[in-house]
């Protein structure tokens, strides 16, 4: 599972904390998402007539928005999988409650900057779990195909084929597999990433390149 | 050495060797997650040659060919992905393969494109008929513009009597190279030579085909083994270092 963003939103849809792990171009900003989240909740409450209704997950294209309510606020985690990250939702929600339970009972005039320090706490929690795609983007957005590979230049083609043979791998492994130098390989990997074919993730402290199968 | 029949539209390697019934088809590895080890057979003992030859057979059954006719882009990528893993797998024991040869279909099927993408050298074997020359030239032009692999052209089924005349050979070779260079322009397409044929080879092939029709035990013949002194064999052996790009014993 890769975590792309985490929001903490109050009951009225106001974003209290938002922490992105990817390019903000690819993730809805917190204000837009807060409004959307509240609208979804209200709509669902209307159509289901259940007052205690709680939204758990929404899938939009390749992104899944998982939520958990903690009374006065909701934690939302954006990931690449439909499976809800229950433990992470719980950890962040309880930690936020512990750190800011006093502020949460104050009215809407509270200065939101008091929650800024919680971003670092979120980062540390997520980092410990190695859940972040460090590419800084939501890639890969494209799948390799024979036709797509055929259209690549020979340098990109050899790097792509090496990654396909390995399924995923470090720069060193891909360079060895392709027979290209590490400098050539890193250039090709950067281009393939910009094209949307590959992503990066951190695994056991190493940067791993992967593609969408 | 390992030879894989990736001509899934018209499998032919099975006509040269006797396949053990327990050996799975190459199709099973490429499309159905069968381990590669179960799809390769060492047939060196059949040939009584030094070194090892592993063969992967394409399934010639009607249903397998039909599956390949209906192949879509997703399936072709799965085949490519699995094909990419073959080379690495064969580097290790018990294989320790130095050369991997893929026999592919004529024309631009997914299997042919996969083979060209995967390999370092593409060898196009053409007959000197108008249709084959023009078709191959166009095919290489279409395929090769994006491929890094070295492309070689070898003319097959050339009458032995024609090859005897150096003047005619030189003239025809120039014309062929001119034709391919004109179509393909800046690509690295080398014309490497001719494979002669004479009446005895045509007759041998014909008699084996008749045996098949008569339901008699028959198999295609490997001339380099059974007639090593025939010009077909001596010519082919001379071309091997050029094809593999080095001195091969």
Short mmCIF file of C-alpha atoms in Angstrom, two decimals:
data_model
loop_
_atom_site.label_atom_id
_atom_site.label_comp_id
_atom_site.label_asym_id
_atom_site.label_seq_id
_atom_site.Cartn_x
_atom_site.Cartn_y
_atom_site.Cartn_z
CA UNK A 1 0.00 0.00 0.00
CA UNK A 2 1.21 3.50 -0.83
CA UNK A 3 -0.10 6.50 1.09
CA UNK A 4 -0.54 9.57 -1.08
CA UNK A 5 -2.08 12.05 1.37
CA UNK A 6 -3.66 12.35 4.81
CA UNK A 7 -6.31 14.88 5.82
CA UNK A 8 -7.91 15.64 9.14
CA UNK A 9 -11.27 17.31 8.57
CA UNK A 10 -13.70 18.61 11.15
CA UNK A 11 -17.40 17.82 11.12
CA UNK A 12 -18.20 20.89 9.06
CA UNK A 13 -15.80 19.87 6.28
CA UNK A 14 -13.07 22.30 7.35
CA UNK A 15 -9.56 20.90 6.82
CA UNK A 16 -7.56 21.06 10.06
CA UNK A 17 -4.43 19.29 8.86
CA UNK A 18 -3.38 18.10 5.44
CA UNK A 19 -0.19 16.30 4.63
CA UNK A 20 0.72 15.39 1.05
CA UNK A 21 3.29 12.80 0.14
CA UNK A 22 2.94 13.38 -3.59
CA UNK A 23 2.74 16.23 -6.06
CA UNK A 24 -0.16 18.45 -5.10
CA UNK A 25 -1.05 18.59 -8.82
CA UNK A 26 -2.26 15.03 -8.57
CA UNK A 27 -4.23 15.22 -5.31
CA UNK A 28 -7.32 17.32 -4.65
CA UNK A 29 -6.45 20.16 -2.27
CA UNK A 30 -7.74 19.99 1.27
CA UNK A 31 -10.41 22.68 0.90
CA UNK A 32 -11.89 21.06 -2.20
CA UNK A 33 -11.72 17.64 -0.65
CA UNK A 34 -13.24 18.85 2.64
CA UNK A 35 -16.23 20.27 0.78
CA UNK A 36 -16.58 17.14 -1.34
CA UNK A 37 -16.33 14.93 1.71
CA UNK A 38 -19.06 16.80 3.54
CA UNK A 39 -21.29 16.83 0.47
CA UNK A 40 -20.89 13.06 0.11
CA UNK A 41 -21.73 12.52 3.75
CA UNK A 42 -24.81 14.72 3.59
CA UNK A 43 -26.01 13.12 0.38
CA UNK A 44 -25.53 9.63 1.74
CA UNK A 45 -27.30 10.53 4.98
CA UNK A 46 -30.26 11.85 2.94
CA UNK A 47 -30.58 8.88 0.65
CA UNK A 48 -30.05 6.24 3.33
CA UNK A 49 -32.00 8.08 6.08
CA UNK A 50 -29.49 6.69 8.55
CA UNK A 51 -28.35 9.34 10.99
CA UNK A 52 -25.47 7.24 12.18
CA UNK A 53 -24.21 6.56 8.67
CA UNK A 54 -20.44 6.70 8.30
CA UNK A 55 -18.59 6.86 5.01
CA UNK A 56 -15.65 4.45 4.96
CA UNK A 57 -14.11 4.49 1.49
CA UNK A 58 -14.54 6.13 -1.90
CA UNK A 59 -12.64 5.06 -5.00
CA UNK A 60 -11.99 7.67 -7.66
CA UNK A 61 -9.96 6.42 -10.62
CA UNK A 62 -6.86 4.84 -9.07
CA UNK A 63 -7.14 6.55 -5.70
CA UNK A 64 -9.01 5.33 -2.66
CA UNK A 65 -10.11 7.71 0.08
CA UNK A 66 -10.49 5.88 3.41
CA UNK A 67 -12.11 7.67 6.32
CA UNK A 68 -12.74 7.14 10.00
CA UNK A 69 -14.75 9.37 12.29
CA UNK A 70 -13.42 10.37 15.71
CA UNK A 71 -16.41 12.45 16.82
CA UNK A 72 -15.46 16.06 16.19
CA UNK A 73 -13.09 15.20 13.35
CA UNK A 74 -12.49 12.66 10.59
CA UNK A 75 -9.21 11.19 9.42
CA UNK A 76 -8.97 10.63 5.66
CA UNK A 77 -6.13 8.60 4.14
CA UNK A 78 -5.62 8.50 0.36
CA UNK A 79 -4.03 5.26 -0.85
CA UNK A 80 -3.61 3.15 -3.95
CA UNK A 81 -5.59 0.18 -2.65
CA UNK A 82 -9.27 -0.42 -1.88
CA UNK A 83 -8.40 -2.11 1.44
CA UNK A 84 -8.93 0.27 4.33
CA UNK A 85 -5.76 1.04 6.37
CA UNK A 86 -7.60 0.56 9.66
CA UNK A 87 -4.54 0.57 11.90
CA UNK A 88 -3.14 3.74 10.34
CA UNK A 89 -6.51 5.51 10.56
CA UNK A 90 -6.77 4.52 14.21
CA UNK A 91 -3.18 5.50 15.06
CA UNK A 92 -3.44 8.94 13.48
CA UNK A 93 -6.91 9.60 14.88
CA UNK A 94 -5.96 8.68 18.46
CA UNK A 95 -2.68 10.57 18.27
CA UNK A 96 -4.46 13.69 17.00
CA UNK A 97 -6.99 13.39 19.78
CA UNK A 98 -4.20 13.04 22.34
CA UNK A 99 -2.27 16.05 21.02
CA UNK A 100 -5.19 18.39 20.38
CA UNK A 101 -8.14 17.33 22.49
CA UNK A 102 -8.17 20.73 24.19
CA UNK A 103 -8.30 22.70 20.95
CA UNK A 104 -11.05 20.53 19.54
CA UNK A 105 -13.61 21.74 22.05
CA UNK A 106 -12.95 25.36 21.11
CA UNK A 107 -15.24 26.93 18.57
CA UNK A 108 -14.63 27.63 14.92
CA UNK A 109 -12.52 30.71 15.61
CA UNK A 110 -9.55 28.60 16.55
CA UNK A 111 -6.38 29.48 14.61
CA UNK A 112 -5.66 26.43 12.44
CA UNK A 113 -1.91 27.04 12.61
CA UNK A 114 -1.90 25.37 16.01
CA UNK A 115 -2.33 22.05 14.18
CA UNK A 116 0.72 22.54 11.95
CA UNK A 117 3.03 20.63 14.27
CA UNK A 118 0.88 17.55 13.76
CA UNK A 119 2.11 17.30 10.15
CA UNK A 120 5.50 16.20 11.42
CA UNK A 121 3.88 13.57 13.60
CA UNK A 122 1.98 12.25 10.56
CA UNK A 123 5.19 12.15 8.54
CA UNK A 124 6.97 10.16 11.23
CA UNK A 125 4.13 7.67 11.59
CA UNK A 126 3.93 7.10 7.82
CA UNK A 127 7.70 6.99 7.39
CA UNK A 128 8.03 4.27 10.02
CA UNK A 129 5.65 2.11 8.02
CA UNK A 130 7.44 2.73 4.66
CA UNK A 131 4.14 3.63 3.08
CA UNK A 132 5.16 6.55 0.90
CA UNK A 133 5.80 6.59 -2.83
CA UNK A 134 8.82 8.89 -2.87
CA UNK A 135 8.52 9.64 -6.56
CA UNK A 136 6.62 12.76 -5.60
CA UNK A 137 3.96 11.82 -8.11
CA UNK A 138 1.01 9.51 -8.41
CA UNK A 139 2.76 7.50 -11.02
CA UNK A 140 2.64 5.02 -12.63
CA UNK A 141 -0.48 6.15 -14.38
CA UNK A 142 0.14 4.16 -17.55
CA UNK A 143 0.55 0.47 -18.10
CA UNK A 144 3.26 -0.90 -20.32
CA UNK A 145 2.12 -2.60 -23.49
CA UNK A 146 4.00 -4.20 -26.36
CA UNK A 147 2.97 -1.28 -28.58
CA UNK A 148 4.00 1.26 -25.94
CA UNK A 149 7.40 -0.36 -25.49
CA UNK A 150 7.82 -0.59 -29.24
CA UNK A 151 7.39 3.18 -29.52
CA UNK A 152 10.05 3.98 -26.91
CA UNK A 153 13.53 5.04 -27.96
CA UNK A 154 16.13 2.29 -27.72
CA UNK A 155 17.61 3.72 -24.48
CA UNK A 156 14.22 3.87 -22.76
CA UNK A 157 13.25 0.52 -24.22
CA UNK A 158 16.21 -1.30 -22.69
CA UNK A 159 15.55 0.24 -19.26
CA UNK A 160 11.83 -0.55 -19.47
CA UNK A 161 12.53 -4.14 -20.50
CA UNK A 162 15.03 -4.57 -17.66
CA UNK A 163 12.44 -3.35 -15.15
CA UNK A 164 9.80 -5.63 -16.69
CA UNK A 165 12.14 -8.62 -16.38
CA UNK A 166 12.86 -7.77 -12.74
CA UNK A 167 9.23 -6.81 -11.88
CA UNK A 168 10.74 -4.16 -9.56
CA UNK A 169 14.25 -3.19 -8.60
CA UNK A 170 16.85 -0.71 -7.43
CA UNK A 171 18.77 1.53 -9.80
CA UNK A 172 21.77 -0.78 -9.49
CA UNK A 173 19.76 -3.91 -10.35
CA UNK A 174 18.05 -2.29 -13.34
CA UNK A 175 21.35 -0.94 -14.61
CA UNK A 176 22.93 -4.38 -14.34
CA UNK A 177 19.99 -6.06 -16.05
CA UNK A 178 19.91 -3.60 -18.96
CA UNK A 179 23.67 -3.41 -19.38
CA UNK A 180 23.46 0.39 -19.39
CA UNK A 181 25.47 2.61 -17.05
CA UNK A 182 23.82 3.85 -13.87
CA UNK A 183 23.86 7.40 -15.23
CA UNK A 184 22.06 6.33 -18.42
CA UNK A 185 19.66 4.22 -16.39
CA UNK A 186 18.74 6.97 -13.94
CA UNK A 187 18.08 9.32 -16.87
CA UNK A 188 15.85 6.75 -18.55
CA UNK A 189 14.03 5.99 -15.28
CA UNK A 190 13.34 9.69 -14.75
CA UNK A 191 11.93 10.01 -18.27
CA UNK A 192 9.83 6.86 -17.91
CA UNK A 193 8.52 8.19 -14.61
CA UNK A 194 7.57 11.51 -16.20
CA UNK A 195 5.84 9.58 -18.99
CA UNK A 196 3.82 7.85 -16.30
CA UNK A 197 5.09 4.31 -16.81
CA UNK A 198 6.97 3.81 -13.54
CA UNK A 199 6.84 4.81 -9.90
CA UNK A 200 9.18 4.69 -6.94
CA UNK A 201 8.69 3.45 -3.45
CA UNK A 202 10.84 2.90 -0.43
CA UNK A 203 11.32 -0.64 0.76
CA UNK A 204 13.60 -1.63 3.62
CA UNK A 205 15.40 1.68 3.28
CA UNK A 206 16.07 1.26 -0.44
CA UNK A 207 14.54 3.16 -3.33
CA UNK A 208 12.68 0.72 -5.53
CA UNK A 209 11.37 1.36 -9.04
CA UNK A 210 8.25 -0.46 -10.12
CA UNK A 211 5.65 -0.48 -12.85
CA UNK A 212 1.94 -1.03 -12.92
CA UNK A 213 1.22 -4.61 -14.01
CA UNK B 1 22.13 -23.32 -26.53
CA UNK B 2 18.38 -22.95 -26.30
CA UNK B 3 15.90 -22.83 -29.16
CA UNK B 4 12.38 -21.60 -28.51
CA UNK B 5 9.60 -21.94 -31.04
CA UNK B 6 7.72 -18.65 -30.74
CA UNK B 7 6.00 -19.14 -34.09
CA UNK B 8 2.69 -19.82 -32.37
CA UNK B 9 0.75 -19.36 -35.60
CA UNK B 10 2.67 -22.09 -37.41
CA UNK B 11 4.77 -24.19 -35.03
CA UNK B 12 7.48 -26.06 -36.91
CA UNK B 13 10.29 -26.92 -34.49
CA UNK B 14 8.23 -29.92 -33.38
CA UNK B 15 8.75 -31.37 -36.88
CA UNK B 16 12.52 -31.52 -36.33
CA UNK B 17 12.69 -33.12 -32.88
CA UNK B 18 10.80 -35.71 -30.91
CA UNK B 19 9.10 -34.09 -27.92
CA UNK B 20 8.68 -36.00 -24.68
CA UNK B 21 4.97 -36.17 -23.85
CA UNK B 22 5.61 -34.97 -20.30
CA UNK B 23 7.23 -31.74 -21.50
CA UNK B 24 4.79 -28.85 -21.40
CA UNK B 25 4.36 -26.42 -24.27
CA UNK B 26 6.09 -23.06 -24.34
CA UNK B 27 2.60 -21.53 -24.58
CA UNK B 28 1.96 -22.85 -21.06
CA UNK B 29 4.91 -20.91 -19.68
CA UNK B 30 4.24 -17.69 -21.55
CA UNK B 31 0.51 -17.52 -20.94
CA UNK B 32 -0.46 -19.90 -18.17
CA UNK B 33 2.19 -19.62 -15.42
CA UNK B 34 3.67 -23.07 -16.02
CA UNK B 35 7.27 -23.07 -14.68
CA UNK B 36 9.77 -22.67 -17.52
CA UNK B 37 11.71 -25.74 -16.40
CA UNK B 38 8.69 -27.90 -17.24
CA UNK B 39 8.53 -26.50 -20.77
CA UNK B 40 12.11 -27.13 -21.88
CA UNK B 41 13.57 -30.36 -23.08
CA UNK B 42 17.21 -31.22 -23.56
CA UNK B 43 17.44 -32.97 -26.88
CA UNK B 44 21.23 -33.17 -27.29
CA UNK B 45 21.07 -36.95 -26.95
CA UNK B 46 18.79 -37.15 -30.01
CA UNK B 47 21.42 -35.34 -32.08
CA UNK B 48 24.56 -36.94 -30.67
CA UNK B 49 26.39 -33.63 -30.65
CA UNK B 50 28.67 -32.03 -28.10
CA UNK B 51 27.20 -29.31 -25.92
CA UNK B 52 23.65 -28.98 -24.76
CA UNK B 53 20.59 -28.00 -26.77
CA UNK B 54 17.39 -27.17 -24.94
CA UNK B 55 14.20 -26.76 -26.93
CA UNK B 56 10.87 -25.16 -26.05
CA UNK B 57 8.07 -26.30 -28.32
CA UNK B 58 5.09 -24.23 -29.48
CA UNK B 59 1.77 -26.04 -29.20
CA UNK B 60 0.64 -26.97 -32.73
CA UNK B 61 -2.92 -27.90 -31.68
CA UNK B 62 -5.80 -26.09 -33.35
CA UNK B 63 -7.05 -24.70 -30.03
CA UNK B 64 -3.63 -23.25 -29.15
CA UNK B 65 -3.28 -21.63 -32.55
CA UNK B 66 -6.81 -20.26 -32.25
CA UNK B 67 -5.91 -18.76 -28.84
CA UNK B 68 -2.93 -17.04 -30.41
CA UNK B 69 -4.98 -15.66 -33.24
CA UNK B 70 -7.28 -14.04 -30.66
CA UNK B 71 -4.47 -12.69 -28.52
CA UNK B 72 -4.98 -9.17 -27.22
CA UNK B 73 -2.59 -6.49 -26.02
CA UNK B 74 -2.79 -7.52 -22.38
CA UNK B 75 -1.97 -11.14 -23.19
CA UNK B 76 0.85 -10.14 -25.50
CA UNK B 77 2.38 -8.07 -22.69
CA UNK B 78 2.17 -11.04 -20.33
CA UNK B 79 4.00 -13.06 -22.99
CA UNK B 80 6.64 -10.36 -23.35
CA UNK B 81 7.10 -10.12 -19.58
CA UNK B 82 7.64 -13.86 -19.30
CA UNK B 83 9.85 -13.94 -22.38
CA UNK B 84 12.06 -11.28 -20.78
CA UNK B 85 12.71 -13.59 -17.85
CA UNK B 86 13.87 -16.51 -19.98
CA UNK B 87 17.40 -15.23 -20.66
CA UNK B 88 18.18 -14.69 -16.99
CA UNK B 89 16.72 -18.06 -16.01
CA UNK B 90 18.81 -19.88 -18.61
CA UNK B 91 22.06 -18.35 -17.37
CA UNK B 92 21.95 -20.62 -14.34
CA UNK B 93 22.38 -24.41 -13.93
CA UNK B 94 21.36 -26.79 -15.30
CA UNK B 95 21.10 -24.66 -18.43
CA UNK B 96 24.06 -22.22 -18.48
CA UNK B 97 23.00 -21.28 -21.98
CA UNK B 98 25.28 -19.09 -24.08
CA UNK B 99 22.84 -18.49 -26.96
CA UNK B 100 19.08 -18.18 -27.05
CA UNK B 101 17.37 -18.47 -30.42
CA UNK B 102 13.72 -17.60 -30.95
CA UNK B 103 12.05 -18.90 -34.08
CA UNK B 104 9.21 -16.52 -34.88
CA UNK B 105 6.38 -16.14 -37.36
CA UNK B 106 6.78 -14.41 -40.68
CA UNK B 107 5.01 -11.08 -40.67
CA UNK B 108 4.24 -8.70 -37.85
CA UNK B 109 2.46 -10.76 -35.23
CA UNK B 110 2.68 -9.93 -31.52
CA UNK B 111 4.99 -12.91 -31.14
CA UNK B 112 7.40 -11.56 -33.74
CA UNK B 113 7.43 -8.10 -32.20
CA UNK B 114 8.05 -9.64 -28.77
CA UNK B 115 10.92 -11.68 -30.17
CA UNK B 116 12.46 -8.65 -31.85
CA UNK B 117 12.13 -6.54 -28.71
CA UNK B 118 13.67 -9.24 -26.55
CA UNK B 119 16.64 -10.26 -28.67
CA UNK B 120 19.90 -8.58 -29.59
CA UNK B 121 19.95 -9.72 -33.21
CA UNK B 122 17.08 -10.18 -35.65
CA UNK B 123 17.76 -12.50 -38.55
CA UNK B 124 15.35 -12.22 -41.48
CA UNK B 125 15.46 -15.17 -43.82
CA UNK B 126 14.05 -14.23 -47.21
CA UNK B 127 13.37 -16.07 -50.40
CA UNK B 128 14.34 -14.36 -53.61
CA UNK B 129 10.79 -13.99 -54.82
CA UNK B 130 9.28 -10.58 -55.43
CA UNK B 131 6.60 -10.95 -52.77
CA UNK B 132 9.03 -12.05 -50.09
CA UNK B 133 11.62 -9.39 -50.88
CA UNK B 134 9.13 -6.53 -50.92
CA UNK B 135 7.20 -7.82 -47.92
CA UNK B 136 10.32 -8.31 -45.81
CA UNK B 137 11.69 -4.93 -46.76
CA UNK B 138 8.46 -3.24 -45.75
CA UNK B 139 8.22 -5.27 -42.56
CA UNK B 140 11.72 -4.36 -41.42
CA UNK B 141 11.04 -0.73 -42.25
CA UNK B 142 7.94 -0.79 -40.09
CA UNK B 143 9.38 -2.74 -37.20
CA UNK B 144 13.01 -1.82 -37.11
CA UNK B 145 12.71 1.92 -36.81
CA UNK B 146 12.30 1.60 -33.04
CA UNK B 147 14.30 -1.52 -32.39
CA UNK B 148 17.80 -1.56 -31.05
CA UNK B 149 18.55 -5.07 -32.24
CA UNK B 150 20.97 -5.75 -35.03
CA UNK B 151 19.13 -6.78 -38.18
CA UNK B 152 20.56 -9.26 -40.63
CA UNK B 153 19.16 -10.58 -43.88
CA UNK B 154 19.91 -14.01 -45.23
CA UNK B 155 18.67 -15.18 -48.62
CA UNK B 156 17.40 -18.76 -48.61
CA UNK B 157 16.58 -21.33 -51.29
CA UNK B 158 18.97 -19.90 -53.85
CA UNK B 159 19.68 -22.35 -56.70
CA UNK B 160 23.19 -23.73 -56.26
CA UNK B 161 23.95 -23.22 -59.95
CA UNK B 162 23.37 -19.45 -59.64
CA UNK B 163 25.68 -19.10 -56.66
CA UNK B 164 28.55 -20.61 -58.64
CA UNK B 165 28.79 -17.50 -60.83
CA UNK B 166 30.52 -14.74 -58.77
CA UNK B 167 29.53 -12.03 -61.24
CA UNK B 168 25.83 -12.81 -60.98
CA UNK B 169 26.05 -13.13 -57.18
CA UNK B 170 27.78 -9.79 -56.79
CA UNK B 171 25.23 -8.11 -59.01
CA UNK B 172 22.22 -9.59 -57.19
CA UNK B 173 23.71 -8.83 -53.78
CA UNK B 174 24.18 -5.18 -54.74
CA UNK B 175 20.60 -5.00 -55.98
CA UNK B 176 19.22 -6.50 -52.76
CA UNK B 177 21.29 -4.22 -50.53
CA UNK B 178 20.21 -1.26 -52.62
CA UNK B 179 16.58 -2.28 -52.22
CA UNK B 180 16.76 -2.63 -48.45
CA UNK B 181 18.90 0.46 -47.96
CA UNK B 182 16.45 2.47 -50.03
CA UNK B 183 13.50 1.34 -47.92
CA UNK B 184 15.12 1.24 -44.51
CA UNK B 185 17.63 4.05 -44.98
CA UNK B 186 19.73 4.68 -41.89
CA UNK B 187 19.15 1.38 -40.11
CA UNK B 188 21.73 -1.26 -39.52
CA UNK B 189 20.53 -3.95 -41.87
CA UNK B 190 23.29 -6.19 -43.13
CA UNK B 191 22.89 -8.64 -45.96
CA UNK B 192 25.03 -11.55 -44.82
CA UNK B 193 24.74 -14.08 -47.60
CA UNK B 194 23.01 -16.89 -49.38
CA UNK B 195 21.88 -20.38 -48.52
CA UNK B 196 22.01 -22.62 -51.56
CA UNK B 197 19.59 -25.38 -52.37
CA UNK B 198 19.84 -28.10 -54.98
CA UNK B 199 17.61 -30.83 -56.30
CA UNK B 200 18.80 -33.40 -53.76
CA UNK B 201 17.65 -31.27 -50.81
CA UNK B 202 14.29 -30.54 -52.44
CA UNK B 203 13.87 -34.24 -53.13
CA UNK B 204 14.76 -35.22 -49.55
CA UNK B 205 12.23 -32.77 -48.12
CA UNK B 206 9.62 -34.01 -50.59
CA UNK B 207 10.16 -37.67 -49.69
CA UNK B 208 9.87 -36.92 -45.96
CA UNK B 209 6.61 -35.06 -46.62
CA UNK B 210 5.27 -38.06 -48.54
CA UNK B 211 6.14 -40.29 -45.57
CA UNK B 212 4.09 -38.02 -43.34
CA UNK B 213 1.15 -38.28 -45.75
CA UNK B 214 1.49 -42.05 -45.62
CA UNK B 215 1.43 -41.95 -41.79
CA UNK B 216 4.97 -43.34 -41.72
CA UNK B 217 7.57 -42.34 -39.16
CA UNK B 218 9.08 -39.14 -40.44
CA UNK B 219 10.87 -36.05 -39.25
CA UNK B 220 12.54 -33.04 -40.81
CA UNK B 221 16.25 -33.44 -41.43
CA UNK B 222 19.03 -31.28 -40.05
CA UNK B 223 21.34 -31.15 -43.03
CA UNK B 224 24.30 -29.70 -41.19
CA UNK B 225 24.40 -32.96 -39.21
CA UNK B 226 23.47 -35.53 -41.83
CA UNK B 227 25.23 -33.91 -44.81
CA UNK B 228 27.96 -31.69 -43.32
CA UNK B 229 29.85 -31.50 -46.61
CA UNK B 230 26.90 -30.35 -48.68
CA UNK B 231 27.21 -26.71 -49.82
CA UNK B 232 24.03 -25.95 -47.83
CA UNK B 233 25.82 -27.02 -44.64
CA UNK B 234 29.23 -25.54 -45.36
CA UNK B 235 27.67 -22.20 -46.31
CA UNK B 236 25.53 -22.11 -43.19
CA UNK B 237 28.44 -23.01 -40.90
CA UNK B 238 30.50 -20.15 -42.39
CA UNK B 239 27.66 -17.74 -41.60
CA UNK B 240 27.35 -18.71 -37.94
CA UNK B 241 30.07 -16.36 -36.61
CA UNK B 242 28.47 -13.48 -38.52
CA UNK B 243 25.02 -14.27 -37.13
CA UNK B 244 26.24 -14.54 -33.54
CA UNK B 245 28.63 -11.65 -33.92
CA UNK B 246 31.68 -13.56 -32.76
CA UNK B 247 33.74 -16.67 -33.28
CA UNK B 248 31.57 -19.64 -32.48
CA UNK B 249 32.95 -23.16 -32.49
#
